[in-house]
Tab-separated table of C-alpha atoms and ligand atoms in Angstrom:
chain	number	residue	atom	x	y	z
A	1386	UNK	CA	-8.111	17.195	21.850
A	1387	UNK	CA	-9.797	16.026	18.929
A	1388	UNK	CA	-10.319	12.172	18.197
A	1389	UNK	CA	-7.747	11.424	15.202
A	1390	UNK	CA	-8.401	8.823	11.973
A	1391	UNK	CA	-5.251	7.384	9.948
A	1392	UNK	CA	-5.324	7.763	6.072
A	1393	UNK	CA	-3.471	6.747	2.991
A	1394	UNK	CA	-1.079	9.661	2.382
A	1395	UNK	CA	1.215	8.000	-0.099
A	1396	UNK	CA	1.007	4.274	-2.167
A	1397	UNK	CA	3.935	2.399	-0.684
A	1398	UNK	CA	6.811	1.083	-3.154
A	1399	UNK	CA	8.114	-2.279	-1.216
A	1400	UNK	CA	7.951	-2.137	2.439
A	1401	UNK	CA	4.957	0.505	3.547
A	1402	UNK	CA	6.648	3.094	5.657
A	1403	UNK	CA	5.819	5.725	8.520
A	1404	UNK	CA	4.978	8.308	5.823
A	1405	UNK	CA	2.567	6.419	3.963
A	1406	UNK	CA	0.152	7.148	6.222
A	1407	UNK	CA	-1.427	10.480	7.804
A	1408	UNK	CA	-2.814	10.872	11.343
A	1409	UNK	CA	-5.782	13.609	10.586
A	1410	UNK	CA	-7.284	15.221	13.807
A	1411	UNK	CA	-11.159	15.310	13.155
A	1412	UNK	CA	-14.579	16.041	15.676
A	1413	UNK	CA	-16.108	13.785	17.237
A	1414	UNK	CA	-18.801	12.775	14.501
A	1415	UNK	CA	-22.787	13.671	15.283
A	1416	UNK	CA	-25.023	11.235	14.790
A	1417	UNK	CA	-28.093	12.254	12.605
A	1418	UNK	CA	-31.372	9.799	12.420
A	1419	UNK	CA	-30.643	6.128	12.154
A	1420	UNK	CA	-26.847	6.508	12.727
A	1421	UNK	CA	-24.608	5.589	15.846
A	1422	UNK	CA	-21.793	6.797	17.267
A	1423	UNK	CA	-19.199	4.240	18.013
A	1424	UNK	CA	-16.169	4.632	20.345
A	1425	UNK	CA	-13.678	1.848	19.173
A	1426	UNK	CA	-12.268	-0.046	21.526
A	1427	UNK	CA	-9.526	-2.289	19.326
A	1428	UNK	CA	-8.629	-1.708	15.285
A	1429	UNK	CA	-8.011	-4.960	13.238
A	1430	UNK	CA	-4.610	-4.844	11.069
A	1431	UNK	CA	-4.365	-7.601	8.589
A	1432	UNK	CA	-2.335	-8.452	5.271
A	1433	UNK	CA	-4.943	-7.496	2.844
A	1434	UNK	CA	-4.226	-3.938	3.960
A	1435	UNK	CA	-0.956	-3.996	2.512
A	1436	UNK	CA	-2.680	-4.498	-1.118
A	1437	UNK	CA	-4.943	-2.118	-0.767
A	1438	UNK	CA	-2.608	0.395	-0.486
A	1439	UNK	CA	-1.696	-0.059	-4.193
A	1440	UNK	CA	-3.541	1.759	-7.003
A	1441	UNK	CA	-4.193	-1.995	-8.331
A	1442	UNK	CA	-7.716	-3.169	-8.496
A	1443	UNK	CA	-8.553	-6.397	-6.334
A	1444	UNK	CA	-11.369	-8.126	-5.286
A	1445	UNK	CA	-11.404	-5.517	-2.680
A	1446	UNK	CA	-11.249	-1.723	-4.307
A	1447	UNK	CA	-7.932	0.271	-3.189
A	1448	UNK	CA	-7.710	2.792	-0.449
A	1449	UNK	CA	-8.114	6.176	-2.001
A	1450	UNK	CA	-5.222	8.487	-1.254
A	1451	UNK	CA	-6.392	10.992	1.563
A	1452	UNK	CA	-8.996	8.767	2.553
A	1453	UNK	CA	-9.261	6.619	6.228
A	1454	UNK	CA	-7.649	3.200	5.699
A	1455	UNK	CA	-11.029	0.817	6.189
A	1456	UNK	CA	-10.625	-2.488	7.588
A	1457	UNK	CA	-12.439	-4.186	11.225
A	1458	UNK	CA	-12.728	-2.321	14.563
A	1459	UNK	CA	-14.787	-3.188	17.303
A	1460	UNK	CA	-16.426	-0.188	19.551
A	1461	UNK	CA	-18.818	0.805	21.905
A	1462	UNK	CA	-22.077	2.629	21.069
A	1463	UNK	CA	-21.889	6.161	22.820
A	1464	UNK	CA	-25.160	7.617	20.597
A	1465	UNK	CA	-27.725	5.809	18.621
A	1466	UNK	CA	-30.627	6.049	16.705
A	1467	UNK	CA	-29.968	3.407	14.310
A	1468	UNK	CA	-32.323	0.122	14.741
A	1469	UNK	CA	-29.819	-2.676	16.096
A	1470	UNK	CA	-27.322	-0.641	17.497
A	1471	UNK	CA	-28.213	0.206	20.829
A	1472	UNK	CA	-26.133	2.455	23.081
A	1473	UNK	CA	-23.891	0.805	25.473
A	1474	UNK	CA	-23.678	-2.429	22.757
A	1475	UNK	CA	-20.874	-3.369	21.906
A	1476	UNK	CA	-20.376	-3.554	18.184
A	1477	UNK	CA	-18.256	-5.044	15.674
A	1478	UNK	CA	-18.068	-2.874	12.278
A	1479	UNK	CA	-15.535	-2.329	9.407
A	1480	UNK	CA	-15.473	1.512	9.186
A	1481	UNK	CA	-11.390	1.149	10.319
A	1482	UNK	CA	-8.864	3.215	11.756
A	1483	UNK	CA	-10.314	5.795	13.538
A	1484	UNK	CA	-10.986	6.311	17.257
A	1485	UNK	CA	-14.520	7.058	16.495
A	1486	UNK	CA	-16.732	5.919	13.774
A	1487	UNK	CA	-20.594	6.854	12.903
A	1488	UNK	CA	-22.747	3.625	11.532
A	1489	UNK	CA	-25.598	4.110	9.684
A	1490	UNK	CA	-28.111	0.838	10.119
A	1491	UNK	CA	-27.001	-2.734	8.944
A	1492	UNK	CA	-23.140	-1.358	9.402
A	1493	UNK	CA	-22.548	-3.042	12.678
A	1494	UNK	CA	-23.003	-6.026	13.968
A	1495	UNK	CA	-23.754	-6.183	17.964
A	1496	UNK	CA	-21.323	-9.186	19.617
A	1497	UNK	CA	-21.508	-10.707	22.668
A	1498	UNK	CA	-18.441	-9.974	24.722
A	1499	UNK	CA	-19.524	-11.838	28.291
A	1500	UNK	CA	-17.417	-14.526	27.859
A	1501	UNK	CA	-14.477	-13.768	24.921
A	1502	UNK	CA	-13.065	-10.077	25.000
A	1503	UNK	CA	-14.446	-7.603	22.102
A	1504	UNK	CA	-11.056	-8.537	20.507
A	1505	UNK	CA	-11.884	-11.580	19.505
A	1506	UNK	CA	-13.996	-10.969	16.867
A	1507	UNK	CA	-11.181	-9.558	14.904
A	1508	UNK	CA	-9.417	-12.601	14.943
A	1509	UNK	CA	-10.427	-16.038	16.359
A	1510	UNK	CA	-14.334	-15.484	16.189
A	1511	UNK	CA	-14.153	-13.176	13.269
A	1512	UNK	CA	-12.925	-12.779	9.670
A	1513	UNK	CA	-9.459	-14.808	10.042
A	1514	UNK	CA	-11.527	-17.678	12.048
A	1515	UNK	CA	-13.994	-17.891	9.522
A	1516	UNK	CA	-11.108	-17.980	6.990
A	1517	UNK	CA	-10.014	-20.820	8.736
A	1518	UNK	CA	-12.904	-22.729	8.953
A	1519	UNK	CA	-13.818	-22.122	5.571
A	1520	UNK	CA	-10.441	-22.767	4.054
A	1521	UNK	CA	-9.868	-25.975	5.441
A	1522	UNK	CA	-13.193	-27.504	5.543
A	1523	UNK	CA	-14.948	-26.165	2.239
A	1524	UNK	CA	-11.691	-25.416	-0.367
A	1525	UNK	CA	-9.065	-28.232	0.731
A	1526	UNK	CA	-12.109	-30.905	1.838
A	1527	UNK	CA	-10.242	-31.903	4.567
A	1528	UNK	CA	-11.409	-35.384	5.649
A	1529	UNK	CA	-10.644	-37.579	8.823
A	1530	UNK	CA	-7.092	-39.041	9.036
A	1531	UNK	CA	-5.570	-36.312	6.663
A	1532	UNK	CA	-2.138	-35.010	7.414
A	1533	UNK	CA	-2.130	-31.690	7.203
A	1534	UNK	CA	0.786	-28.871	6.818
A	1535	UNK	CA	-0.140	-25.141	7.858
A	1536	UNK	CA	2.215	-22.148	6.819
A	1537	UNK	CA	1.959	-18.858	8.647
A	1538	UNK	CA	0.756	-21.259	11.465
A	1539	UNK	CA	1.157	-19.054	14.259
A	1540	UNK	CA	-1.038	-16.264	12.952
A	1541	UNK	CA	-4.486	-15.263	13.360
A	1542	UNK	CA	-5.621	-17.453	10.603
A	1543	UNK	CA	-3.114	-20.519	10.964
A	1544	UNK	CA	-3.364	-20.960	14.213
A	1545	UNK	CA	-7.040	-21.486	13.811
A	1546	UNK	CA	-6.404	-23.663	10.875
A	1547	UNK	CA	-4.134	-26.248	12.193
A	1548	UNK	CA	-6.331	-26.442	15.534
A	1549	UNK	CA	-9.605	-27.087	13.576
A	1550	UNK	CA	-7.571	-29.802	11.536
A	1551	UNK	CA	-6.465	-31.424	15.181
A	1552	UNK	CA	-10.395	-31.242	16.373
A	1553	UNK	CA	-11.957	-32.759	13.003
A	1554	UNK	CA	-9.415	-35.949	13.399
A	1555	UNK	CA	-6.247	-34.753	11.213
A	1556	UNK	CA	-4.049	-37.891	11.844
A	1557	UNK	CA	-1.162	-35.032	11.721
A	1558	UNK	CA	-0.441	-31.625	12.095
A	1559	UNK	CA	2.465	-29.678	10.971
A	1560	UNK	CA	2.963	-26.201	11.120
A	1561	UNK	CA	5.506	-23.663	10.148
A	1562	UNK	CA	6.349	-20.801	11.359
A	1563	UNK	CA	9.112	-17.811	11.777
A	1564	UNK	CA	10.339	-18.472	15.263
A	1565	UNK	CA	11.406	-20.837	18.134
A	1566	UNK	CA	9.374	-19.496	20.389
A	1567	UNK	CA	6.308	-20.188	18.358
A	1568	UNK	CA	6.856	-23.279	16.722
A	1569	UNK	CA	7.217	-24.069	20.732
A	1570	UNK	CA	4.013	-22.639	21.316
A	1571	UNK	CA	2.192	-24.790	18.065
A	1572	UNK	CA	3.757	-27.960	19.397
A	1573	UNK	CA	2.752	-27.000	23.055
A	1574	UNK	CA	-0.310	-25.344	24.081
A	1575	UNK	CA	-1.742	-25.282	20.271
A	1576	UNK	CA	-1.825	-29.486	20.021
A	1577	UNK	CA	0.337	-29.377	16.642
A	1578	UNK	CA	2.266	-32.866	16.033
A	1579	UNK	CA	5.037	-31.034	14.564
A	1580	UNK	CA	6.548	-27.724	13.267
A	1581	UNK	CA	9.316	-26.132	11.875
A	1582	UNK	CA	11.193	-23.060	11.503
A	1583	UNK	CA	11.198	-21.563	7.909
A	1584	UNK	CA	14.447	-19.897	9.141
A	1585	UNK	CA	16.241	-22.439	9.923
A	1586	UNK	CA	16.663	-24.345	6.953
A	1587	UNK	CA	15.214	-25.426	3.473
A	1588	UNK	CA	11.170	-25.548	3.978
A	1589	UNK	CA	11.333	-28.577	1.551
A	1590	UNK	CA	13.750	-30.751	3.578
A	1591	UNK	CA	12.199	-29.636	7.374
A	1592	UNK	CA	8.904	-30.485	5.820
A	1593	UNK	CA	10.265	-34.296	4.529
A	1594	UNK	CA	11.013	-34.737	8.085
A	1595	UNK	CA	7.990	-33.504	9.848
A	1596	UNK	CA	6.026	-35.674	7.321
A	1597	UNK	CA	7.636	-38.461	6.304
A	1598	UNK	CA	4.709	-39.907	4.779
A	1599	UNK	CA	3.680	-36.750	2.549
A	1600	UNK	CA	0.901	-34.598	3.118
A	1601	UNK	CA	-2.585	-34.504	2.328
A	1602	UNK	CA	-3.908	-30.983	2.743
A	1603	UNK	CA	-1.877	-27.867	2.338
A	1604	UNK	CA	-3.414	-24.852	4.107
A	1605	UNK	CA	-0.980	-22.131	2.249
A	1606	UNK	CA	-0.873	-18.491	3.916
A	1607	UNK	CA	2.727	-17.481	2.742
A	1608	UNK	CA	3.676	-19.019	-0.964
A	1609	UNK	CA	6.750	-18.467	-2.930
A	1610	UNK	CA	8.954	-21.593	-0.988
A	1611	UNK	CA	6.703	-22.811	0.689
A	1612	UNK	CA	3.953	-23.165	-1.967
A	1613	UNK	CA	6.619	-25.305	-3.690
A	1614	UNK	CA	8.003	-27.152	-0.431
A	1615	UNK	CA	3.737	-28.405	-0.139
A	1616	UNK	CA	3.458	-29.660	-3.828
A	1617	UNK	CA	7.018	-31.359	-3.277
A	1618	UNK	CA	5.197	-33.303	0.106
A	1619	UNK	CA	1.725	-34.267	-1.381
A	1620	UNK	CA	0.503	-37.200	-1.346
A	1621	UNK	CA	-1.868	-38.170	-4.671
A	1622	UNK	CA	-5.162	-36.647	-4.477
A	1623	UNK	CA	-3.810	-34.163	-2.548
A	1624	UNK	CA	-5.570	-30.612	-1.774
A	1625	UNK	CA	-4.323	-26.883	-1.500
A	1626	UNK	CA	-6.234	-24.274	0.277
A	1627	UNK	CA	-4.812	-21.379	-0.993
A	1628	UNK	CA	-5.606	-18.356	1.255
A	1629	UNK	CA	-2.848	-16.309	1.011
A	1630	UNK	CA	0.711	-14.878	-0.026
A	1631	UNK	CA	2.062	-12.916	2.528
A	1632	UNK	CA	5.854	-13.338	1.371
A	1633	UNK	CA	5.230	-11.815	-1.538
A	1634	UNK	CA	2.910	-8.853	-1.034
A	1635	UNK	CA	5.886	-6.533	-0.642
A	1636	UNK	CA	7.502	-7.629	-3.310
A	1637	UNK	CA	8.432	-4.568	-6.428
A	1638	UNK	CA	8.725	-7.410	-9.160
A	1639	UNK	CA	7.799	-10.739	-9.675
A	1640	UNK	CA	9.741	-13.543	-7.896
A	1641	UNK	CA	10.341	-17.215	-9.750
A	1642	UNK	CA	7.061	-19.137	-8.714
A	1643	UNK	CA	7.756	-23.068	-7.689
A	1644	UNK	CA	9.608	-24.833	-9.862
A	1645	UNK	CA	7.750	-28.301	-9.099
A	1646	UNK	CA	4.089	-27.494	-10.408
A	1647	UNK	CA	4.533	-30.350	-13.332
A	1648	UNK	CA	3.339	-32.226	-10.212
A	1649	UNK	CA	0.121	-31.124	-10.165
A	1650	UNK	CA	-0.464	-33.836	-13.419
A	1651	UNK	CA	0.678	-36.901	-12.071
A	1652	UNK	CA	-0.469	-36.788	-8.349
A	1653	UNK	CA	-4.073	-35.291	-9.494
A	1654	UNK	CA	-3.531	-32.109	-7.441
A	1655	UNK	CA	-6.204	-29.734	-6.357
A	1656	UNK	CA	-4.318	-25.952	-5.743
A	1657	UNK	CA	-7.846	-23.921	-4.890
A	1658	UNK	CA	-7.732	-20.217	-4.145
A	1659	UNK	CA	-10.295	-18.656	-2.363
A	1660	UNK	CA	-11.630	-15.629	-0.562
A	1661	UNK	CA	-13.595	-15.217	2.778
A	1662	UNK	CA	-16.366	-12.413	1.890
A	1663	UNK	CA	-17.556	-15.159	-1.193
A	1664	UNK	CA	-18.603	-17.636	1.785
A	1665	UNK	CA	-20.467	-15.212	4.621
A	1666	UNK	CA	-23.068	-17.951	4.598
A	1667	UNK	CA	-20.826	-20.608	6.500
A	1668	UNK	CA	-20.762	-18.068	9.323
A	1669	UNK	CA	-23.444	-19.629	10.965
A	1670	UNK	CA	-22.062	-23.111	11.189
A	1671	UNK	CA	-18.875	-21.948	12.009
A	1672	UNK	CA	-19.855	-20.039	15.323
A	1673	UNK	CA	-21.903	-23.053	16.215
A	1674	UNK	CA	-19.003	-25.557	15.427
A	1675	UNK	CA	-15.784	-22.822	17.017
A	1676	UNK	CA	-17.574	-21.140	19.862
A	1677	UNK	CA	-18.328	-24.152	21.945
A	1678	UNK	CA	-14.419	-24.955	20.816
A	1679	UNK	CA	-13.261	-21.764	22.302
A	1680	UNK	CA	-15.196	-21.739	25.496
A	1681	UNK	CA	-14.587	-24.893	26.701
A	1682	UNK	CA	-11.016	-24.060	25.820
A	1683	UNK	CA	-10.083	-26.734	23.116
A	1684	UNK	CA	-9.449	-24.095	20.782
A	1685	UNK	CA	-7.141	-21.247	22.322
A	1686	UNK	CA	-6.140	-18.039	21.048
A	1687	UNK	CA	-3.422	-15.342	21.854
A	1688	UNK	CA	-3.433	-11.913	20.682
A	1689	UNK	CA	-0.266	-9.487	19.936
A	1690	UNK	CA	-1.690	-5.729	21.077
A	1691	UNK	CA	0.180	-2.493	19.970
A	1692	UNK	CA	-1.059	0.511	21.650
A	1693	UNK	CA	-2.939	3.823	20.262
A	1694	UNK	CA	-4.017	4.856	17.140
A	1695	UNK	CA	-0.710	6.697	16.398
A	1696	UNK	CA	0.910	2.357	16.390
A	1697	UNK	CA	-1.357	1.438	13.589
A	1698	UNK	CA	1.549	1.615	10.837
A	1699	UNK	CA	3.605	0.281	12.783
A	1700	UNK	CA	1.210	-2.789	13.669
A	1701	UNK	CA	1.121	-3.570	10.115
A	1702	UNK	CA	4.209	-3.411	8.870
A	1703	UNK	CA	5.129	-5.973	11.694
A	1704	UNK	CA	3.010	-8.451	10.273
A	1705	UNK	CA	5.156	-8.823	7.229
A	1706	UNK	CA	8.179	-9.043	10.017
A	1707	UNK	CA	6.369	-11.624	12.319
A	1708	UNK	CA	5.998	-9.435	15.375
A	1709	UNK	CA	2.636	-10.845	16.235
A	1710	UNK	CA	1.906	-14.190	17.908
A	1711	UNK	CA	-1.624	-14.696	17.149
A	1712	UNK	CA	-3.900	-11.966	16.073
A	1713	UNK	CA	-2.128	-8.596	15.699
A	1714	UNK	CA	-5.165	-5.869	17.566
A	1715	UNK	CA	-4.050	-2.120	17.521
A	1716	UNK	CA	-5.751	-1.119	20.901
A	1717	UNK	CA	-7.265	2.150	21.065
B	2300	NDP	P1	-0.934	-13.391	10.458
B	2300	NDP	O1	-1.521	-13.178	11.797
B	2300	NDP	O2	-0.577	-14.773	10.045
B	2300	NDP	O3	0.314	-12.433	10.314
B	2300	NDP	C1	1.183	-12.544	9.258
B	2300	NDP	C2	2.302	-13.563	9.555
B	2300	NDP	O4	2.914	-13.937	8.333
B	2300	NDP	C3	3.426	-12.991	10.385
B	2300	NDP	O5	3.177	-13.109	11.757
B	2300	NDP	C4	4.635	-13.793	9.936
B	2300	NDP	O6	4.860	-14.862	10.862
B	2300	NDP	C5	4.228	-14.362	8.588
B	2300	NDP	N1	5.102	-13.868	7.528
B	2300	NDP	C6	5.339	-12.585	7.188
B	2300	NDP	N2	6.207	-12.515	6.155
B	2300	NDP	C7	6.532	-13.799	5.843
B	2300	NDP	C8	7.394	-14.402	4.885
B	2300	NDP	N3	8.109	-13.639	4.017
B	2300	NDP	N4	7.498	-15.742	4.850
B	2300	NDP	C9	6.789	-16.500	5.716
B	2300	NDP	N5	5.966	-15.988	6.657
B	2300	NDP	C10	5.838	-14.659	6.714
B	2300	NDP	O7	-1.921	-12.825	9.358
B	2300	NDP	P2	-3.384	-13.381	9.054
B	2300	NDP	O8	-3.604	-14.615	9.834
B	2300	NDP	O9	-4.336	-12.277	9.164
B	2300	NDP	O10	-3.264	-13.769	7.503
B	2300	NDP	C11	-2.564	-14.950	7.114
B	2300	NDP	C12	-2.661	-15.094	5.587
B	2300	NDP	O11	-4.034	-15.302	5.241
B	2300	NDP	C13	-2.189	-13.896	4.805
B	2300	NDP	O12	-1.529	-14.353	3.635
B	2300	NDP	C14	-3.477	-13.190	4.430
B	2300	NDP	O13	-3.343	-12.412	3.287
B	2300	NDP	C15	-4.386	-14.380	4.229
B	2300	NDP	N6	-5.834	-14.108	4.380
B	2300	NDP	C16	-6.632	-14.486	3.331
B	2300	NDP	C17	-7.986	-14.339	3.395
B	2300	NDP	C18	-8.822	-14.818	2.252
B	2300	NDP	O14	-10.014	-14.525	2.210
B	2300	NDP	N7	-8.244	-15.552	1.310
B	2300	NDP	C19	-8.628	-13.730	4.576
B	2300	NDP	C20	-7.701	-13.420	5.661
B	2300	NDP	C21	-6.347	-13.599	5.533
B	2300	NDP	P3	6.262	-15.648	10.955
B	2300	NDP	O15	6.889	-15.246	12.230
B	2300	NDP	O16	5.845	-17.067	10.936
B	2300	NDP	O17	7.083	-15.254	9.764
């Protein structure tokens, strides 16, 4: 049986479905001079998938119809030539979904997996991580004492957030997220002071309570009510990181924005998009600030696995449901 690869058959309208995507059966690639062949281990799905799918141009380029939906996997190295990517290394690249993948030089990057599994450098040590870190730290300046609110908190990226805010002195952390069992999990094992379930009840009025003295920082992953539930709770001077969307990216038309932004005058508000690829150069402090955090187990991370290539669709469409608890990995 041939190894298989998953394209774009079809731009999704809403809600991607099954048929928006193409399982194409294809050999097992051969490596010519200065290439590797890479045996993937684990396939990243994440959000910004779902707008690459659209024929809209981005700061990243659409998937072309036809063509293998890219994105972060992390393989071994069965076949090598290429300088840096021994065999047997284990390597983390962003050729996507596909069982096998061929590198040419500088298109992999060899990780260390003794002590964290290869998985982690799709999530907690990788991209979303260094979202995090740069997020928080860099684009809402968070400073010692801040309270600070984290939507989306039991993802890949929030739960990173709203445990870096807890380890650089946060006097509070709130989270929000889509489910008692994880806004158990963010007030348990995750440290958070507080957090609330979106579902349950107006985000404004659970926020008011979890923070009766305002916030500070506003690490936003979701927008639409909760974007406007965060300006309603800042304090003066206060500071958005604004790294993502995610109830909106399905949406056909535009919704109503928040209703509140005349706020943004009077309280001297900072709302600050930003996105992860424009700061590669904080890498390096953030692996020497997060892996020490990880290992000695002050930062923790869970990971929500689907299984085989042919769950990859499936995978992503449950991030916009809130299957995953932590990082969602499709495991190959
Ligand atoms: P997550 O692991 O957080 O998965 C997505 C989560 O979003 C789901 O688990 C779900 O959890 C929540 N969600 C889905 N739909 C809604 C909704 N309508 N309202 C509220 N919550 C919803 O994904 P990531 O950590 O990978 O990404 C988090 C955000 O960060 C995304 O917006 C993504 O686009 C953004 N991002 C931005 C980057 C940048 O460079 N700016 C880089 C990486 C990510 P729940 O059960 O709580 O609903």
């Amino acid at each position: 049986m041939m190894p298989y690869e998953v394209h774009l058959a079809a731009r999704p309208k809403g809600e991607p479905r099954e048929s928006d995507f193409a399982f194409v059966e294809v050999p097992v690639p051969e490596p010519g001079e200065g290439q590797a062949v890479v045996r993937n281990l684990a396939m990243s799905v994440d959000p910004y998938m779902r707008g690459r799918m659209n024929a809209v141009r981005s700061y990243a380029p659409p998937y072309e119809l036809g063509q293998v939906m890219y994105g972060g996997a992390v393989g071994v190295v069965e076949r090598s030539t290429a300088a840096g990517l021994p065999e047997g290394a284990t390597v983390l690249h962003n050729a996507g979904w596909r069982e096998y993948a061929l590198l040419g030089e500088g298109e992999g990057r060899v990780v260390e997996v003794s002590a964290v599994p290869a998985t982690a450098y799709l999530g907690a040590l990788g991209m979303p991580g260094l979202t995090a870190y740069v997020g928080l730290l860099d684009i809402a300046a968070m400073r010692e004492g801040d309270v600070v609110f984290v939507s989306g908190a039991a993802g890949a990226v929030g739960t990173m957030a709203g445990q870096l805010a807890r380890l650089k002195g946060a006097s509070r952390v709130i989270g929000s997220a889509g489910s008692a069992e994880k806004v158990a999990w963010l007030t348990g094992e995750l440290g958070f002071d507080a957090a609330l379930n979106y579902k349950d009840g107006p985000v404004a009025e659970q926020l008011a309570e979890a923070a009766p003295d305002g916030i500070d920082v506003y690490f936003d992953n979701v927008g639409g009510e909760h974007l406007q539930a965060a300006i309603g709770a800042m304090n003066e001077g206060g500071r958005a990181a604004e790294c993502g969307m995610i109830s909106q990216y399905n949406n056909t038309e535009p919704k109503p924005g928040p209703n509140n932004l005349g706020l943004i005058v009077g309280r001297r508000l900072t709302l600050r998009g930003f996105i992860v690829s424009d700061h590669n150069d904080r890498a390096p402090d953030f692996y020497r600030e997060v892996v020490p955090w990880v290992a000695d187990g002050s930062i923790v991370f869970r990971e929500t696995f689907s299984d085989g290539i042919h769950s990859a669709p499936k995978a992503l469409m449950g991030l916009f449901r809130g299957a995953n608890v932590g990082k969602m990995v499709v495991r190959l």
